[in-house]
Coordinates of C-alpha atoms in Angstrom, one line a residue:
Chain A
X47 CA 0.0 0.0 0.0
X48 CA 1.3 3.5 -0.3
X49 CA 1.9 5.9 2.3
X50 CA 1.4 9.3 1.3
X51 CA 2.9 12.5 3.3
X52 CA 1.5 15.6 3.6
X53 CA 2.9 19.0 4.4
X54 CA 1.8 21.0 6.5
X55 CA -0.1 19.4 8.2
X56 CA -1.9 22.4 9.4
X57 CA -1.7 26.2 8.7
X58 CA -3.1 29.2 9.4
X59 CA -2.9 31.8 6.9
X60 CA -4.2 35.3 6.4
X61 CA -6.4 36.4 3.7
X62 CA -4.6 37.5 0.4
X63 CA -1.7 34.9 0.9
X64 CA -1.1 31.7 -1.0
X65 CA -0.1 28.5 0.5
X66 CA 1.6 25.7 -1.5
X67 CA 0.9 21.7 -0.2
X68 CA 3.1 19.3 -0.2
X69 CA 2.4 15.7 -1.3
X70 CA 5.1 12.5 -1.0
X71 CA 4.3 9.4 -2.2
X72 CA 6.7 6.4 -1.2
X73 CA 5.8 4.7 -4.7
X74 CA 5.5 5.9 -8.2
X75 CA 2.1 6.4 -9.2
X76 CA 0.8 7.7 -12.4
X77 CA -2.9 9.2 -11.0
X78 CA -2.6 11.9 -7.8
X79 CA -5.7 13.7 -6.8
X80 CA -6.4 16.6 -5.1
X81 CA -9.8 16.9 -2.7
X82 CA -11.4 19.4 -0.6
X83 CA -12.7 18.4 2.6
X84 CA -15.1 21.7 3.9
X85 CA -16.1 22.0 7.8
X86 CA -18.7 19.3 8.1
X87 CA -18.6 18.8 4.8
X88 CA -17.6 15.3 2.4
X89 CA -15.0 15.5 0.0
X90 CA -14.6 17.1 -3.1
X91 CA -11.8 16.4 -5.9
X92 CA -10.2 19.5 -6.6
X93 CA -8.4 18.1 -9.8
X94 CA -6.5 15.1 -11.2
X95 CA -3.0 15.5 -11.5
X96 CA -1.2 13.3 -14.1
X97 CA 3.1 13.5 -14.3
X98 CA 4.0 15.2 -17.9
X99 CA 0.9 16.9 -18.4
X100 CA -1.7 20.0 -17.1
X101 CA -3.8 18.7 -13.8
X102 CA -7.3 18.2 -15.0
X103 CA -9.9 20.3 -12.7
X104 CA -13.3 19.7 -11.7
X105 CA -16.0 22.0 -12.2
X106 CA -15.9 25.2 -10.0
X107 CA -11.8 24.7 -9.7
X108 CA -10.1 27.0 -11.8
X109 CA -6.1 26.9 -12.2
X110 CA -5.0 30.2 -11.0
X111 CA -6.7 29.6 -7.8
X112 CA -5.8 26.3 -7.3
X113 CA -2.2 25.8 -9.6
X114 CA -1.1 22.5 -9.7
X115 CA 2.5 20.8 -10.2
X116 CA 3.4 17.1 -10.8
X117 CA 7.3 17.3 -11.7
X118 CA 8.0 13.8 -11.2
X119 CA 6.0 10.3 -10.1
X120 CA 6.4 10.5 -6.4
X121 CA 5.3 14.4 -6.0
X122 CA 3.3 16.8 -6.5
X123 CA 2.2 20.0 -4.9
X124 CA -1.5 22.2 -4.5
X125 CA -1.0 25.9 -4.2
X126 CA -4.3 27.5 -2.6
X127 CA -3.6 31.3 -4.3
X128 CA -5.3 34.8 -3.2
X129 CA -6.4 32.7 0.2
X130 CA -10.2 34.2 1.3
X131 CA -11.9 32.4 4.8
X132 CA -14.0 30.1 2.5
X133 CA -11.1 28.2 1.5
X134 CA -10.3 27.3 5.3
X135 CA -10.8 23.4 4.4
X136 CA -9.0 20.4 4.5
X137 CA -7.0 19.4 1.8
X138 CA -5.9 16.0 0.8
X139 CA -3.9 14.1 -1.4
X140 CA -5.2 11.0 -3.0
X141 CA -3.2 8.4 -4.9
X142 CA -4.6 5.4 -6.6
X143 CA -3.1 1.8 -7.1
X144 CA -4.7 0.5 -9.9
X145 CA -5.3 -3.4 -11.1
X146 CA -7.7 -6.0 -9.3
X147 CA -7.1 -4.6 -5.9
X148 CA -7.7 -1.0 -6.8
X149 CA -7.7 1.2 -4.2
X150 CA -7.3 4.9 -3.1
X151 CA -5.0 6.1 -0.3
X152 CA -5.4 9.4 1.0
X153 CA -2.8 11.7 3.0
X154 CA -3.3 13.1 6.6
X155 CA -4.4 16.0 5.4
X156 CA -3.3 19.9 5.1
X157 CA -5.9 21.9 7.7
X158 CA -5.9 25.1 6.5
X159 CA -7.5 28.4 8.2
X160 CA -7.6 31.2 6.8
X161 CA -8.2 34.4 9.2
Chain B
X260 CA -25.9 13.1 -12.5
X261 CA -23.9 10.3 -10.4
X262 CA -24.1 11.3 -6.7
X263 CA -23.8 9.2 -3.8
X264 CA -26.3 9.7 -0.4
X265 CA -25.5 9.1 3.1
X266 CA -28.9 9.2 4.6
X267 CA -27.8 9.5 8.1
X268 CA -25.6 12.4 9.0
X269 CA -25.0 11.5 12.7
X270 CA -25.5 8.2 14.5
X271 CA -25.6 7.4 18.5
X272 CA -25.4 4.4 19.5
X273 CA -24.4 2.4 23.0
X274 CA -21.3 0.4 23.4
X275 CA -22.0 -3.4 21.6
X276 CA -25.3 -2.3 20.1
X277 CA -25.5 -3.4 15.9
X278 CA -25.4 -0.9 13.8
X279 CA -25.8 -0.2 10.1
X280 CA -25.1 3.0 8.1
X281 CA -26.6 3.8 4.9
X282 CA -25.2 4.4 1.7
X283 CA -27.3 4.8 -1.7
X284 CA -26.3 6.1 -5.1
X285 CA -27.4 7.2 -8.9
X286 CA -25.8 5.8 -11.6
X287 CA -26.6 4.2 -15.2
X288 CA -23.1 2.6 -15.2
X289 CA -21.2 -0.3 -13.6
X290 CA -19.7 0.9 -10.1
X291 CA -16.8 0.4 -7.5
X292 CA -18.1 0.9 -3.9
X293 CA -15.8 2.2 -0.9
X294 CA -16.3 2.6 2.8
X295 CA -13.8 5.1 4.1
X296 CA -13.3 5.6 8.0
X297 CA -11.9 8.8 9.2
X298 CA -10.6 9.1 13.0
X299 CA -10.6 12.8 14.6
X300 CA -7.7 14.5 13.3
X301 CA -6.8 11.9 10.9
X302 CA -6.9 11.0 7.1
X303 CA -9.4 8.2 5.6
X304 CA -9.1 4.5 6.0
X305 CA -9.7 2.2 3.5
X306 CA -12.5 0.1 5.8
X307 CA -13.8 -2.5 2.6
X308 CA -14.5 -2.2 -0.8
X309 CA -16.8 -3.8 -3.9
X310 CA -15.5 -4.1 -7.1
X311 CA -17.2 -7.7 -8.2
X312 CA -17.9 -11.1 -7.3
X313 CA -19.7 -11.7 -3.8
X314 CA -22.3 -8.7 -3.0
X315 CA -21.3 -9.7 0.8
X316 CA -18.1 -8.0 1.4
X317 CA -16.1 -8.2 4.2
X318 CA -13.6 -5.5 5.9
X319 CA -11.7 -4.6 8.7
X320 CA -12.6 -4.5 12.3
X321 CA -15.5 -6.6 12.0
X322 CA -17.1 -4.3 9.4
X323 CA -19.3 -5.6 6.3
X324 CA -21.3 -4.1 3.6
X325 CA -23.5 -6.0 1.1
X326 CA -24.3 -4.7 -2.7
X327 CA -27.8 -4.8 -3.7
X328 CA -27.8 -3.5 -7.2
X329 CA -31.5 -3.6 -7.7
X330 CA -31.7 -0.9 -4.6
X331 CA -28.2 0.9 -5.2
X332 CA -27.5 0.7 -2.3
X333 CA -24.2 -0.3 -0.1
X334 CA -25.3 -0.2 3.8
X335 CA -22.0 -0.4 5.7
X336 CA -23.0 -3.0 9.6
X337 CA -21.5 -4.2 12.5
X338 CA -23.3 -6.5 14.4
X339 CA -21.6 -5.0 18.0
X340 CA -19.6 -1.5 18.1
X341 CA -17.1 -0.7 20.5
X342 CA -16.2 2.7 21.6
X343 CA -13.3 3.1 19.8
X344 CA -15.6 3.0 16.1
X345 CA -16.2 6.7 16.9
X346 CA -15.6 8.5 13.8
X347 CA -16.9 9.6 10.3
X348 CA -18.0 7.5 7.7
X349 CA -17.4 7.9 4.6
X350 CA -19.1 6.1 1.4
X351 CA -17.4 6.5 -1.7
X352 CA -18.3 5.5 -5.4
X353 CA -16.3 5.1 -8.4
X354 CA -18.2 5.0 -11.5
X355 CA -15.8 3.1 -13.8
X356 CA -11.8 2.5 -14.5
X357 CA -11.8 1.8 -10.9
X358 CA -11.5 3.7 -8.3
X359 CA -10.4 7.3 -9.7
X360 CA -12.5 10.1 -9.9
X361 CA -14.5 8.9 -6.4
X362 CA -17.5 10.7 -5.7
X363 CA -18.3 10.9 -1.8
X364 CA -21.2 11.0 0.2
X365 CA -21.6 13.4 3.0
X366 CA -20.6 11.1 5.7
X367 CA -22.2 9.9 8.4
X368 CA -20.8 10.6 12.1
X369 CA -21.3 7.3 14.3
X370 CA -21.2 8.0 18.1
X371 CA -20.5 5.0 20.2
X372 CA -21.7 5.8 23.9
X373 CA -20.5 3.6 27.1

């Protein structure tokens, strides 16, 4: 299984700032996802990430708010730009291991406040 | 539109009681179905998972879920909770190619109370 590592692991942040999220994977991977986790909310994918290509973003995520790199198959990082309260959220990185046992694996988590 | 619905957003329940939460979902395709477990302060947890085969799946500690296609539906149970089950549950659908592009439900928050 993979094991994913997340930095920070929590932030707080004031408005008009970006923060940029960093995602380890021990294992190359070709799929990394990015979701939003909202205060008592479920997740949502942010966007696929792919290595050697643009991430791929779900409707009502946009690139220059939420820019995206994947430089290699073990990384990749979420930058959360021109930070606003509604973006405090939890952020996490997904990575899937495809095949017959396919499965998703998800990082701790970035908590992010922005104030 | 594919979406996934946790009926139940919180659930109380006393220490060794059963207990089942719900899970339906809308789709016109073949689907992957996912039980995720989150602990306070934690990331999710890969509790069991449906892909094919037997509808009766089996996961870790002492969870199970059963597929019923005719009702969409993928109830997570456990015949007797402990304390320690306290946390958000998450059901999670993939809707083809496995399990990328998941599409959660809302969660449901189980309570397990001495």
């Amino acid at each position: 299984s993979a094991v994913i590592s997340q930095k920070p692991s929590r932030d707080i942040c004031q408005r008009g700032t970006s923060l940029t999220i960093q995602c380890q994977v021990d294992s190359q991977v070709t799929m990394m996802f990015w979701y939003r986790q909202q205060p008592g909310q479920s997740l949502t994918l942010i966007a696929t990430a792919n290595q050697g290509s643009e991430a791929t973003y779900e409707s009502g995520f946009v690139i220059d708010k939420f820019p995206i790199s994947r430089p290699n198959l073990t990384f990749s990082t979420l930058t959360v730009s021109n930070m606003s309260p509604e973006d405090s959220s939890i952020y996490l990185c997904s990575v899937e291991e495809g095949g017959v046992n396919t499965e998703a694996f998800f990082g701790q988590g970035t908590r992010l406040t922005v104030v | 539109a594919q979406s996934v619905t946790q009926l139940d957003s919180q659930v109380p329940v006393f220490e060794e009681a059963p207990v089942e939460l719900r899970c339906n979902y809308s789709s016109s395709v073949s689907v992957y179905l996912f039980w995720y477990v989150q602990y306070p302060n934690q990331g999710l947890q890969l509790l069991l998972k449906y892909l094919s085969g037997s509808t009766l799946v089996k996961g870790i500690n002492g969870f199970e879920a059963e597929f019923n296609k005719s009702q969409t539906s993928f109830h997570l149970r456990k015949p007797s909770v402990h304390i320690s089950d306290t946390a958000e549950y998450f059901c999670a659908v993939g809707f083809g190619g496995g399990s990328e592009k998941l599409v959660f439900g809302k969660g449901t928050k189980l309570t397990v109370n001495p």
